[in-house]
Short mmCIF file of C-alpha atoms in Angstrom, two decimals:
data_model
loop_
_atom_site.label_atom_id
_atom_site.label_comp_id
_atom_site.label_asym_id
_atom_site.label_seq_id
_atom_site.Cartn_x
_atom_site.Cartn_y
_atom_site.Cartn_z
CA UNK A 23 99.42 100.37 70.67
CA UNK A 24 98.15 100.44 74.33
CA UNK A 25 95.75 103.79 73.75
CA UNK A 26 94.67 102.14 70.14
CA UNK A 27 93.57 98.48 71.91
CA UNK A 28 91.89 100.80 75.24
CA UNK A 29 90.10 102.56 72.50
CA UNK A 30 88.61 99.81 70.08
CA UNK A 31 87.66 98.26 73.25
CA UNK A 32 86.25 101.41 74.57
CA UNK A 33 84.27 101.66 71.05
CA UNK A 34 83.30 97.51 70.87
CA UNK A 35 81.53 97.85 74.56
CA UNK A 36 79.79 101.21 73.68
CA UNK A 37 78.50 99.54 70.78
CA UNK A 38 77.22 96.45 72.67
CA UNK A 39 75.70 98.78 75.10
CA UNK A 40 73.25 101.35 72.56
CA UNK A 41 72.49 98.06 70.71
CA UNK A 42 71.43 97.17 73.83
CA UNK A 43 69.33 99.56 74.58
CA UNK A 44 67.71 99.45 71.11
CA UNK A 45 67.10 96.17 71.11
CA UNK A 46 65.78 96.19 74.86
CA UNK A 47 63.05 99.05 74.37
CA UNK A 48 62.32 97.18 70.83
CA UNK A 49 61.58 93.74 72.41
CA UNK A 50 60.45 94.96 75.85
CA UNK A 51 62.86 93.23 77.70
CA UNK A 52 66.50 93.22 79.17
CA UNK A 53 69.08 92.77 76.65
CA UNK A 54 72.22 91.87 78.89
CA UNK A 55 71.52 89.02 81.81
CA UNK A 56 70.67 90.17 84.81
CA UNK A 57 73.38 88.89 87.00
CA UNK A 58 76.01 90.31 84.56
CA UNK A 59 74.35 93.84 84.37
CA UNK A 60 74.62 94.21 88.20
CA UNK A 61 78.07 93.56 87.75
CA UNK A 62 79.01 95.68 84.90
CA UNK A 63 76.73 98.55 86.51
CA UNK A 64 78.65 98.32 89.68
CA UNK A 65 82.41 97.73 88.01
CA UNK A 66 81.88 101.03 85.58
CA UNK A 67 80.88 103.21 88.33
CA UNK A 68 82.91 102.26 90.89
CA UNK A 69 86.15 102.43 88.64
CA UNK A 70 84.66 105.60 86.75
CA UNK A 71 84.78 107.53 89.67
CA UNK A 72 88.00 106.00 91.38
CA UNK A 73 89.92 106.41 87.93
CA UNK A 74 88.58 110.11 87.69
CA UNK A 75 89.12 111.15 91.07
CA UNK A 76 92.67 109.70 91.45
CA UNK A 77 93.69 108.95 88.45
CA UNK A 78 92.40 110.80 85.62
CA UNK A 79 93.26 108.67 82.09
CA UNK A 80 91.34 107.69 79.41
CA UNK A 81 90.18 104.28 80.52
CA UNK A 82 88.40 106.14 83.22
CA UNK A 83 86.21 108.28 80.85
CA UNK A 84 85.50 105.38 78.75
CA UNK A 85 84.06 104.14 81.82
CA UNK A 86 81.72 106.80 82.55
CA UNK A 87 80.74 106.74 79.28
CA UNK A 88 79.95 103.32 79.64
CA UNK A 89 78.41 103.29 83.30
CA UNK A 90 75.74 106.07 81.43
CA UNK A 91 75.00 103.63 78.71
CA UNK A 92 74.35 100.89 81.49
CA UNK A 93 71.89 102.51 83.58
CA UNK A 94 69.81 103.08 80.51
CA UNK A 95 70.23 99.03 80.21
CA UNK A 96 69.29 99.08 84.05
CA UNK A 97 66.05 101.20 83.11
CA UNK A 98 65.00 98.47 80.86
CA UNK A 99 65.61 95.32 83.60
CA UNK A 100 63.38 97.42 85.74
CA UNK A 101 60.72 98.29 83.84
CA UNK A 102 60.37 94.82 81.76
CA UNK A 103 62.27 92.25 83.49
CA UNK A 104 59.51 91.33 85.63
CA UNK A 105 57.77 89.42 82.97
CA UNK A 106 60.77 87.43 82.11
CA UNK A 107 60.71 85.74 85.63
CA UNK A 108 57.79 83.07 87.21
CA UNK A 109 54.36 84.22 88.08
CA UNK A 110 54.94 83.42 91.84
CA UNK A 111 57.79 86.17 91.29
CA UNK A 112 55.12 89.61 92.55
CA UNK A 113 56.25 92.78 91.76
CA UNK A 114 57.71 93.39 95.34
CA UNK A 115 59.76 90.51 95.17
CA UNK A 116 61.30 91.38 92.05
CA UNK A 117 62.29 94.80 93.12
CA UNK A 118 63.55 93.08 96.48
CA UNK A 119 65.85 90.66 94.66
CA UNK A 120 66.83 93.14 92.11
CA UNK A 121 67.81 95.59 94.71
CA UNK A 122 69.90 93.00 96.62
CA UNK A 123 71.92 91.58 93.26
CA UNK A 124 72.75 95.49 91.95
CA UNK A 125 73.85 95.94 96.37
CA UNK A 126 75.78 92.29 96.52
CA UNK A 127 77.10 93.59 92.13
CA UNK A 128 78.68 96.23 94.45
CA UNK A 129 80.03 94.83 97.34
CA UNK A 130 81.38 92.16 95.08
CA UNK A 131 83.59 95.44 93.08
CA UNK A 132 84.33 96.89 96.68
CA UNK A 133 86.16 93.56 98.13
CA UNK A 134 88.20 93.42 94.72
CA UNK A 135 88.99 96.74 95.21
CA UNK A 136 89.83 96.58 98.88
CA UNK A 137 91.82 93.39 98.17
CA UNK A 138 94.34 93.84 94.86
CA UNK A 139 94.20 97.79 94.40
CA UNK A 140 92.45 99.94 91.58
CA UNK A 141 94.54 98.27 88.60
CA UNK A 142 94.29 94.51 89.36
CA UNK A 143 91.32 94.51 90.77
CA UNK A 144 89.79 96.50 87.45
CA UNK A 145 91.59 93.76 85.44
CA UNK A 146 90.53 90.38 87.41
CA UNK A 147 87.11 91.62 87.99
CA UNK A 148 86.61 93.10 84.82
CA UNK A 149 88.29 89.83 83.30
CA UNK A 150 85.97 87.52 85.68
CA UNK A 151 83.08 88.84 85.06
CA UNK A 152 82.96 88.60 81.00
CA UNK A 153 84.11 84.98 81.34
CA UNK A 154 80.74 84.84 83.26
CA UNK A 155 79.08 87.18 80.62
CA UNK A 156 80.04 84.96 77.95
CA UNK A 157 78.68 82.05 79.53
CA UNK A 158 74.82 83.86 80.60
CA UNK A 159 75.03 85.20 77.26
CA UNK A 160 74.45 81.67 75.58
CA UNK A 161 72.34 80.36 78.57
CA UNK A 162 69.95 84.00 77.85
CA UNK A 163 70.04 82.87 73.74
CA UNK A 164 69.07 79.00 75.04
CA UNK A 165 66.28 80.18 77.31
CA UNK A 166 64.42 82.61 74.84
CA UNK A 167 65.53 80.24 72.59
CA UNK A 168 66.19 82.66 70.15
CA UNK A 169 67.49 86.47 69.49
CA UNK A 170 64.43 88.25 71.44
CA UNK A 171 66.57 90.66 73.05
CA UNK A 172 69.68 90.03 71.34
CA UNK A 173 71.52 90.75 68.36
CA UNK A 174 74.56 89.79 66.10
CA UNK A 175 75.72 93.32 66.59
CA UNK A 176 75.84 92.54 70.28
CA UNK A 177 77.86 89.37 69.74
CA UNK A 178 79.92 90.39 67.65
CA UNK A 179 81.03 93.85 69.44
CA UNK A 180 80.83 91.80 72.75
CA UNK A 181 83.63 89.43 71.17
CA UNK A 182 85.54 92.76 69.66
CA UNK A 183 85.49 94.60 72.96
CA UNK A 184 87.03 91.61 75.23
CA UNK A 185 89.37 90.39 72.31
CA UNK A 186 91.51 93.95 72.87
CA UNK A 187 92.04 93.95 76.64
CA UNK A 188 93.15 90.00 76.12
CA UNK A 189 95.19 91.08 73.66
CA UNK A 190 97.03 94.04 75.47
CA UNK A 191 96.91 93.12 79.79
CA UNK A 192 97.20 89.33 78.62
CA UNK A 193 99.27 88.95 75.45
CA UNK A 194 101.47 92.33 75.35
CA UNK A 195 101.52 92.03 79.20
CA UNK A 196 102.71 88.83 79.69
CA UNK A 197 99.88 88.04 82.27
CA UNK A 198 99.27 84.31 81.69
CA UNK A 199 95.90 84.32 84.59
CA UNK A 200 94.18 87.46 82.26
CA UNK A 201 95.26 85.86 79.02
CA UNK A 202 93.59 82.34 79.54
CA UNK A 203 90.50 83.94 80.98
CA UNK A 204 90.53 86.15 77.70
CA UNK A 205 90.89 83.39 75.64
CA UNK A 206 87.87 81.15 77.48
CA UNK A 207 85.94 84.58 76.72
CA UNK A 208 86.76 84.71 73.17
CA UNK A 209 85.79 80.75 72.65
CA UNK A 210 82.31 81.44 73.95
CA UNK A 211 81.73 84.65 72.68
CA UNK A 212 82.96 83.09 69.24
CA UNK A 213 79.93 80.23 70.50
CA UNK A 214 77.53 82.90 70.42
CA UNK A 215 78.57 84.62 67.55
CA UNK A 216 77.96 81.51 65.72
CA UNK A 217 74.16 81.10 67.45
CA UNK A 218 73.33 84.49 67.01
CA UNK A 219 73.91 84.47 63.26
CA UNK A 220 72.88 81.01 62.79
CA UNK A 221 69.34 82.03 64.35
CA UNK A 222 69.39 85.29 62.26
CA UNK A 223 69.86 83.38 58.79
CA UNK A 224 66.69 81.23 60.21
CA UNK A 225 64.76 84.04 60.67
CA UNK A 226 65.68 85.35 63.99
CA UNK A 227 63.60 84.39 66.57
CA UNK A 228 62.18 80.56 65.82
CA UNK A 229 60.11 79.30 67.91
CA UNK A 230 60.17 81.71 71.03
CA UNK A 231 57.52 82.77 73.77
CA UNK A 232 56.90 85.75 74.50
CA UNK A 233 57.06 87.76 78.23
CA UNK A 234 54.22 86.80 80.33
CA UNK A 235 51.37 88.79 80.83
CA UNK A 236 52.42 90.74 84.25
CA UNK A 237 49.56 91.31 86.83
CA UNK A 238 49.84 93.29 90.41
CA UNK A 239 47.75 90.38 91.99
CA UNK A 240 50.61 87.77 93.98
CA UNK A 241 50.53 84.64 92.46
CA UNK A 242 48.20 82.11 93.81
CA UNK A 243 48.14 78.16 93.33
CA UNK A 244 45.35 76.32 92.06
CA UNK A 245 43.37 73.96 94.70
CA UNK A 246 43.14 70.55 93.81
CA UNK A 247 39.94 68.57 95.37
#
């Protein structure tokens, strides 16, 4: 039961991630928000390679597999997220702020590490985080207002993939904090789900602007007389 749950969740979050990617070179844009992608970047890579150098298991390959996946995801925040952000936002201080959320996404993994050990602080972290996802998620669909960089696939895996670890460290596990952060996770991803496909029966995308127009020139206010 334990390796089946680790592996549908391990399949769910790979799916979420090339759908992703597909969707992100598709729409020229980032397909996962931006605080939640330094976080997920950070947590699969710094459990990937703790899990594989100490303790070899599945979970730990899944995770490679998955921190791959993400820095394609990265590629795309990089390369288009500029134009999702203000004019006054230039191009260096984009790549300033970007570099400091992926650094802080890290430190962030580190203390949780440092503080409750490889396995809890995997699980509260990992747990954490996808409440968070859940929520940005919604706030990403309410902003573009619309699927631009989004699909039901991605809701529905997203849902899929958190559902199992509830299920097995919360439910089978008899850990009350990871089961009622699962279950917060599952009510908005089931929020999203519902928004995703409601906008897809509707055509899709609605009424939606697209990315700004992204110059090298730093933004400059008008001068009023």
């Amino acid at each position: 039961m334990d390796i089946a749950l680790i592996l549908a969740s391990g399949i769910a979050w790979t799916i979420v991630y090339i759908q992703a990617i597909r969707v992100g070179f598709r729409d020229r844009t980032y397909a996962m928000p931006a605080v939640v992608l330094g976080l997920n970047f950070a947590w699969e890579w710094t459990y990937a390679v703790q899990n594989l150098a100490f303790d070899p298991s599945v979970q730990g390959g899944i995770n490679l597999v998955w921190g791959i996946a993400d820095a394609v995801i990265v590629y795309t925040f990089f390369r288009y997220g500029r134009a999702e952000f203000p004019s006054f936002v230039t191009a260096r201080m984009f790549a300033g702020l970007s570099v400091l959320l992926f650094g802080m996404s890290f430190a962030v993994q580190w203390l949780f590490l440092a503080k409750f050990g490889a396995e809890d602080g995997a699980g509260y972290s990992a747990f954490l985080q996808n409440l968070l996802m859940s929520a940005l998620f919604i706030a990403m669909f309410v902003a573009r207002r619309g699927l631009r960089g989004q699909s039901v696939t991605i809701a529905v895996a997203k849902w899929l993939g958190t559902l199992a670890p509830t299920i097995l460290f919360g439910a089978l596990q008899h850990n009350g904090f990871l089961l009622g952060l699962g279950i917060m996770c599952g009510v908005l991803d089931l929020v999203y789900v519902w928004l995703c496909v409601g906008a897809k029966r509707d055509g899709g995308v609605g009424d939606v602007p697209e990315p700004r127009a992204v110059t090298n020139r730093a933004y400059s206010a008008p001068m009023e007389a």
